[in-house]
Amino acid sequence: MDFITPTKLPGVVLVNPPRFGDARGFFSESWNARKMAEHGIDIAFVQDNHSVSAAVNTVRGLHFQAPPHAQAKLVRCGRGALFDVAVDIRRDSATFGQWIGCELTAENGLQLLIPAGFLHGFATRMPDTEIIYKCSDYYAPECDGAVRFDDPDIGIDWGLSGPAVLSEKDEKAPMLADFKSPFVFGDMA
């Protein structure tokens, strides 16, 4: 796999940082701004987040942060395994409402880069799964939003092995059809 692999959603890319291992374990640069810029990705990250989900089938999402504090995210798995998802919610985009998903595990070391203008969510595959992600803007509660993870118009196949474990916020999130996106294709850098 290449260092950067485009997905069907323009701007959303899979990142495969090299790992150098021996009997002790491995070393990997999880972020290198210069190397990313060589691949046309120039994002300044200002915040790192780290969460642990105890139960298998925990779904967090689909979340976004609206302008003026919209966030791009670079997501990886520190322990366990998760299915990570991005959904295009840029009005007037040819891929509006479409999604991609990929397996991120502690073993595979893959990362998903999700630009502003996309929903983000994930489902855990193993107990005590850790997700670690960089954000391009600071968390702003007044800009926080969500869309329902199981919206049939989006049609994400989460591959759950049982009922989803959700927060109250995610249970009450609106469907995509009942929400006016604050993002317009072409407005985001």
PDB file of C-alpha atoms in Angstrom:
ATOM      1  CA  MET A   1       0.000   0.000   0.000  1.00  0.00           C
ATOM      2  CA  ASP A   2       1.216   3.514  -0.808  1.00  0.00           C
ATOM      3  CA  PHE A   3       1.914   6.130   1.858  1.00  0.00           C
ATOM      4  CA  ILE A   4      -1.221   8.022   0.700  1.00  0.00           C
ATOM      5  CA  THR A   5      -4.196   6.228  -0.862  1.00  0.00           C
ATOM      6  CA  PRO A   6      -7.104   8.343  -2.160  1.00  0.00           C
ATOM      7  CA  THR A   7     -10.659   7.185  -1.462  1.00  0.00           C
ATOM      8  CA  LYS A   8     -13.819   7.662  -3.533  1.00  0.00           C
ATOM      9  CA  LEU A   9     -14.489  10.836  -1.515  1.00  0.00           C
ATOM     10  CA  PRO A  10     -12.139  13.583  -2.759  1.00  0.00           C
ATOM     11  CA  GLY A  11      -9.956  14.848   0.075  1.00  0.00           C
ATOM     12  CA  VAL A  12     -10.477  11.816   2.305  1.00  0.00           C
ATOM     13  CA  VAL A  13      -7.309   9.733   2.186  1.00  0.00           C
ATOM     14  CA  LEU A  14      -5.895   6.649   3.864  1.00  0.00           C
ATOM     15  CA  VAL A  15      -2.418   7.230   5.310  1.00  0.00           C
ATOM     16  CA  ASN A  16      -0.003   4.332   5.775  1.00  0.00           C
ATOM     17  CA  PRO A  17       3.014   5.577   7.753  1.00  0.00           C
ATOM     18  CA  PRO A  18       5.982   3.190   7.536  1.00  0.00           C
ATOM     19  CA  ARG A  19       6.783   1.109  10.600  1.00  0.00           C
ATOM     20  CA  PHE A  20      10.256   0.024  11.555  1.00  0.00           C
ATOM     21  CA  GLY A  21      10.236  -2.972  13.837  1.00  0.00           C
ATOM     22  CA  ASP A  22      12.413  -5.464  15.605  1.00  0.00           C
ATOM     23  CA  ALA A  23      12.073  -7.876  18.536  1.00  0.00           C
ATOM     24  CA  ARG A  24      11.256  -4.928  20.864  1.00  0.00           C
ATOM     25  CA  GLY A  25       8.287  -3.677  18.836  1.00  0.00           C
ATOM     26  CA  PHE A  26       8.112  -0.874  16.267  1.00  0.00           C
ATOM     27  CA  PHE A  27       8.695   2.827  15.629  1.00  0.00           C
ATOM     28  CA  SER A  28       6.535   4.963  13.336  1.00  0.00           C
ATOM     29  CA  GLU A  29       6.114   8.681  12.676  1.00  0.00           C
ATOM     30  CA  SER A  30       2.356   9.102  13.081  1.00  0.00           C
ATOM     31  CA  TRP A  31       2.548  12.675  11.721  1.00  0.00           C
ATOM     32  CA  ASN A  32       5.199  14.467   9.700  1.00  0.00           C
ATOM     33  CA  ALA A  33       4.035  17.811   8.262  1.00  0.00           C
ATOM     34  CA  ARG A  34       6.869  18.000   5.723  1.00  0.00           C
ATOM     35  CA  LYS A  35       6.192  14.514   4.338  1.00  0.00           C
ATOM     36  CA  MET A  36       2.446  15.185   4.168  1.00  0.00           C
ATOM     37  CA  ALA A  37       3.066  18.494   2.344  1.00  0.00           C
ATOM     38  CA  GLU A  38       5.107  16.550  -0.234  1.00  0.00           C
ATOM     39  CA  HIS A  39       1.847  14.667  -0.918  1.00  0.00           C
ATOM     40  CA  GLY A  40      -0.216  17.868  -1.197  1.00  0.00           C
ATOM     41  CA  ILE A  41      -1.618  17.776   2.353  1.00  0.00           C
ATOM     42  CA  ASP A  42      -1.002  20.994   4.273  1.00  0.00           C
ATOM     43  CA  ILE A  43      -2.970  20.972   7.527  1.00  0.00           C
ATOM     44  CA  ALA A  44      -1.992  22.569  10.818  1.00  0.00           C
ATOM     45  CA  PHE A  45      -3.276  20.459  13.693  1.00  0.00           C
ATOM     46  CA  VAL A  46      -3.880  22.220  17.026  1.00  0.00           C
ATOM     47  CA  GLN A  47      -5.459  19.558  19.246  1.00  0.00           C
ATOM     48  CA  ASP A  48      -4.948  15.839  19.923  1.00  0.00           C
ATOM     49  CA  ASN A  49      -7.819  13.736  21.276  1.00  0.00           C
ATOM     50  CA  HIS A  50      -7.680  10.268  22.798  1.00  0.00           C
ATOM     51  CA  SER A  51     -10.725   8.194  23.743  1.00  0.00           C
ATOM     52  CA  VAL A  52     -11.271   4.653  24.966  1.00  0.00           C
ATOM     53  CA  SER A  53     -14.429   2.666  24.294  1.00  0.00           C
ATOM     54  CA  ALA A  54     -14.844  -0.248  26.699  1.00  0.00           C
ATOM     55  CA  ALA A  55     -17.464  -2.258  24.801  1.00  0.00           C
ATOM     56  CA  VAL A  56     -17.443  -3.897  21.375  1.00  0.00           C
ATOM     57  CA  ASN A  57     -20.064  -2.268  19.087  1.00  0.00           C
ATOM     58  CA  THR A  58     -19.628   1.173  20.651  1.00  0.00           C
ATOM     59  CA  VAL A  59     -20.569   3.672  17.951  1.00  0.00           C
ATOM     60  CA  ARG A  60     -19.447   7.273  18.297  1.00  0.00           C
ATOM     61  CA  GLY A  61     -20.825   9.527  15.609  1.00  0.00           C
ATOM     62  CA  LEU A  62     -21.655  10.718  13.172  1.00  0.00           C
ATOM     63  CA  HIS A  63     -20.136  13.995  14.381  1.00  0.00           C
ATOM     64  CA  PHE A  64     -18.976  17.300  12.906  1.00  0.00           C
ATOM     65  CA  GLN A  65     -17.927  20.722  14.072  1.00  0.00           C
ATOM     66  CA  ALA A  66     -19.415  23.605  12.079  1.00  0.00           C
ATOM     67  CA  PRO A  67     -17.678  26.759  10.875  1.00  0.00           C
ATOM     68  CA  PRO A  68     -16.099  28.933  12.094  1.00  0.00           C
ATOM     69  CA  HIS A  69     -14.482  26.072  14.036  1.00  0.00           C
ATOM     70  CA  ALA A  70     -14.765  23.282  11.462  1.00  0.00           C
ATOM     71  CA  GLN A  71     -12.241  20.503  11.958  1.00  0.00           C
ATOM     72  CA  ALA A  72     -10.189  18.268   9.740  1.00  0.00           C
ATOM     73  CA  LYS A  73      -9.194  15.064  11.577  1.00  0.00           C
ATOM     74  CA  LEU A  74      -6.405  12.528  11.280  1.00  0.00           C
ATOM     75  CA  VAL A  75      -7.624   9.347  12.983  1.00  0.00           C
ATOM     76  CA  ARG A  76      -5.709   6.257  14.110  1.00  0.00           C
ATOM     77  CA  CYS A  77      -6.211   3.328  16.449  1.00  0.00           C
ATOM     78  CA  GLY A  78      -3.841   3.056  19.423  1.00  0.00           C
ATOM     79  CA  ARG A  79      -5.188  -0.221  20.797  1.00  0.00           C
ATOM     80  CA  GLY A  80      -7.783  -2.691  19.542  1.00  0.00           C
ATOM     81  CA  ALA A  81      -9.688  -2.224  16.301  1.00  0.00           C
ATOM     82  CA  LEU A  82     -12.337   0.077  14.900  1.00  0.00           C
ATOM     83  CA  PHE A  83     -14.285   0.730  11.722  1.00  0.00           C
ATOM     84  CA  ASP A  84     -13.798   4.416  10.876  1.00  0.00           C
ATOM     85  CA  VAL A  85     -16.267   6.310   8.667  1.00  0.00           C
ATOM     86  CA  ALA A  86     -16.399   9.636   6.811  1.00  0.00           C
ATOM     87  CA  VAL A  87     -19.570  11.011   5.158  1.00  0.00           C
ATOM     88  CA  ASP A  88     -19.575  13.970   2.752  1.00  0.00           C
ATOM     89  CA  ILE A  89     -22.004  16.674   3.962  1.00  0.00           C
ATOM     90  CA  ARG A  90     -20.867  19.511   1.694  1.00  0.00           C
ATOM     91  CA  ARG A  91     -23.959  20.865  -0.032  1.00  0.00           C
ATOM     92  CA  ASP A  92     -23.587  20.887  -3.847  1.00  0.00           C
ATOM     93  CA  SER A  93     -20.889  18.194  -3.695  1.00  0.00           C
ATOM     94  CA  ALA A  94     -21.157  15.403  -6.275  1.00  0.00           C
ATOM     95  CA  THR A  95     -20.564  12.948  -3.406  1.00  0.00           C
ATOM     96  CA  PHE A  96     -22.969  14.519  -0.857  1.00  0.00           C
ATOM     97  CA  GLY A  97     -24.318  11.843   1.504  1.00  0.00           C
ATOM     98  CA  GLN A  98     -21.812   9.209   0.340  1.00  0.00           C
ATOM     99  CA  TRP A  99     -19.567   7.448   2.816  1.00  0.00           C
ATOM    100  CA  ILE A 100     -16.368   5.467   3.051  1.00  0.00           C
ATOM    101  CA  GLY A 101     -15.199   3.245   5.852  1.00  0.00           C
ATOM    102  CA  CYS A 102     -11.991   1.441   6.702  1.00  0.00           C
ATOM    103  CA  GLU A 103     -10.617  -0.806   9.390  1.00  0.00           C
ATOM    104  CA  LEU A 104      -8.080   0.934  11.596  1.00  0.00           C
ATOM    105  CA  THR A 105      -6.244  -1.318  14.037  1.00  0.00           C
ATOM    106  CA  ALA A 106      -3.291  -1.070  16.369  1.00  0.00           C
ATOM    107  CA  GLU A 107      -1.633  -3.710  14.197  1.00  0.00           C
ATOM    108  CA  ASN A 108      -2.175  -2.218  10.731  1.00  0.00           C
ATOM    109  CA  GLY A 109      -1.201   1.348  11.774  1.00  0.00           C
ATOM    110  CA  LEU A 110      -3.441   2.897   9.107  1.00  0.00           C
ATOM    111  CA  GLN A 111      -4.844   6.399   9.546  1.00  0.00           C
ATOM    112  CA  LEU A 112      -7.817   8.140   7.955  1.00  0.00           C
ATOM    113  CA  LEU A 113      -7.543  11.843   7.053  1.00  0.00           C
ATOM    114  CA  ILE A 114     -10.980  13.472   7.057  1.00  0.00           C
ATOM    115  CA  PRO A 115     -11.231  17.099   5.885  1.00  0.00           C
ATOM    116  CA  ALA A 116     -13.682  19.641   7.288  1.00  0.00           C
ATOM    117  CA  GLY A 117     -17.090  19.245   5.651  1.00  0.00           C
ATOM    118  CA  PHE A 118     -17.429  15.553   6.470  1.00  0.00           C
ATOM    119  CA  LEU A 119     -19.178  13.658   9.236  1.00  0.00           C
ATOM    120  CA  HIS A 120     -16.949  11.342  11.252  1.00  0.00           C
ATOM    121  CA  GLY A 121     -17.831   8.253  13.247  1.00  0.00           C
ATOM    122  CA  PHE A 122     -16.508   4.872  14.265  1.00  0.00           C
ATOM    123  CA  ALA A 123     -17.584   1.516  15.643  1.00  0.00           C
ATOM    124  CA  THR A 124     -15.370  -0.561  17.909  1.00  0.00           C
ATOM    125  CA  ARG A 125     -14.461  -4.133  17.000  1.00  0.00           C
ATOM    126  CA  MET A 126     -12.590  -5.051  20.203  1.00  0.00           C
ATOM    127  CA  PRO A 127     -12.993  -4.237  23.914  1.00  0.00           C
ATOM    128  CA  ASP A 128     -11.063  -1.257  25.280  1.00  0.00           C
ATOM    129  CA  THR A 129     -10.368   0.180  21.841  1.00  0.00           C
ATOM    130  CA  GLU A 130      -8.419   3.443  21.811  1.00  0.00           C
ATOM    131  CA  ILE A 131      -8.869   6.074  19.120  1.00  0.00           C
ATOM    132  CA  ILE A 132      -6.318   8.852  18.797  1.00  0.00           C
ATOM    133  CA  TYR A 133      -6.936  11.768  16.472  1.00  0.00           C
ATOM    134  CA  LYS A 134      -5.583  15.162  15.584  1.00  0.00           C
ATOM    135  CA  CYS A 135      -7.911  18.122  14.929  1.00  0.00           C
ATOM    136  CA  SER A 136      -7.254  21.250  12.880  1.00  0.00           C
ATOM    137  CA  ASP A 137      -9.299  23.510  15.178  1.00  0.00           C
ATOM    138  CA  TYR A 138     -10.112  23.590  18.866  1.00  0.00           C
ATOM    139  CA  TYR A 139     -13.289  22.017  20.215  1.00  0.00           C
ATOM    140  CA  ALA A 140     -16.116  24.571  20.329  1.00  0.00           C
ATOM    141  CA  PRO A 141     -19.313  23.235  21.970  1.00  0.00           C
ATOM    142  CA  GLU A 142     -21.493  25.804  20.180  1.00  0.00           C
ATOM    143  CA  CYS A 143     -20.320  24.370  16.815  1.00  0.00           C
ATOM    144  CA  ASP A 144     -20.760  20.694  17.762  1.00  0.00           C
ATOM    145  CA  GLY A 145     -23.267  18.656  15.756  1.00  0.00           C
ATOM    146  CA  ALA A 146     -24.276  15.150  14.794  1.00  0.00           C
ATOM    147  CA  VAL A 147     -26.297  13.119  12.304  1.00  0.00           C
ATOM    148  CA  ARG A 148     -27.853   9.737  13.082  1.00  0.00           C
ATOM    149  CA  PHE A 149     -25.371   6.854  12.609  1.00  0.00           C
ATOM    150  CA  ASP A 150     -28.015   4.498  11.198  1.00  0.00           C
ATOM    151  CA  ASP A 151     -29.659   6.926   8.757  1.00  0.00           C
ATOM    152  CA  PRO A 152     -31.003   4.723   5.933  1.00  0.00           C
ATOM    153  CA  ASP A 153     -30.406   7.512   3.386  1.00  0.00           C
ATOM    154  CA  ILE A 154     -26.672   7.250   4.112  1.00  0.00           C
ATOM    155  CA  GLY A 155     -26.773   3.452   4.448  1.00  0.00           C
ATOM    156  CA  ILE A 156     -23.542   2.749   6.324  1.00  0.00           C
ATOM    157  CA  ASP A 157     -22.832  -0.942   6.852  1.00  0.00           C
ATOM    158  CA  TRP A 158     -21.212  -0.748  10.279  1.00  0.00           C
ATOM    159  CA  GLY A 159     -20.653  -4.515  10.493  1.00  0.00           C
ATOM    160  CA  LEU A 160     -21.860  -4.608  14.097  1.00  0.00           C
ATOM    161  CA  SER A 161     -22.002  -7.976  15.858  1.00  0.00           C
ATOM    162  CA  GLY A 162     -24.800  -6.819  18.196  1.00  0.00           C
ATOM    163  CA  PRO A 163     -26.777  -3.723  19.229  1.00  0.00           C
ATOM    164  CA  ALA A 164     -24.946  -0.404  18.981  1.00  0.00           C
ATOM    165  CA  VAL A 165     -23.740   1.116  22.259  1.00  0.00           C
ATOM    166  CA  LEU A 166     -24.597   4.822  21.914  1.00  0.00           C
ATOM    167  CA  SER A 167     -24.494   8.059  23.867  1.00  0.00           C
ATOM    168  CA  GLU A 168     -27.733   9.950  24.462  1.00  0.00           C
ATOM    169  CA  LYS A 169     -26.512  12.631  22.034  1.00  0.00           C
ATOM    170  CA  ASP A 170     -26.004  10.070  19.264  1.00  0.00           C
ATOM    171  CA  GLU A 171     -29.368   8.377  19.940  1.00  0.00           C
ATOM    172  CA  LYS A 172     -31.142  11.741  19.496  1.00  0.00           C
ATOM    173  CA  ALA A 173     -29.159  12.967  16.461  1.00  0.00           C
ATOM    174  CA  PRO A 174     -31.284  14.025  13.457  1.00  0.00           C
ATOM    175  CA  MET A 175     -31.440  12.257  10.126  1.00  0.00           C
ATOM    176  CA  LEU A 176     -29.512  13.814   7.223  1.00  0.00           C
ATOM    177  CA  ALA A 177     -32.774  14.870   5.522  1.00  0.00           C
ATOM    178  CA  ASP A 178     -33.775  16.844   8.656  1.00  0.00           C
ATOM    179  CA  PHE A 179     -30.527  18.777   8.878  1.00  0.00           C
ATOM    180  CA  LYS A 180     -29.184  21.698   6.839  1.00  0.00           C
ATOM    181  CA  SER A 181     -25.456  21.298   6.450  1.00  0.00           C
ATOM    182  CA  PRO A 182     -23.341  24.343   7.281  1.00  0.00           C
ATOM    183  CA  PHE A 183     -20.817  23.220   4.663  1.00  0.00           C
ATOM    184  CA  VAL A 184     -20.957  24.148   0.968  1.00  0.00           C
ATOM    185  CA  PHE A 185     -18.760  22.431  -1.611  1.00  0.00           C
ATOM    186  CA  GLY A 186     -15.994  24.794  -2.682  1.00  0.00           C
ATOM    187  CA  ASP A 187     -16.138  26.922   0.491  1.00  0.00           C
ATOM    188  CA  MET A 188     -13.727  24.725   2.451  1.00  0.00           C
ATOM    189  CA  ALA A 189      -9.987  24.962   1.910  1.00  0.00           C
TER     190      ALA A 189
END
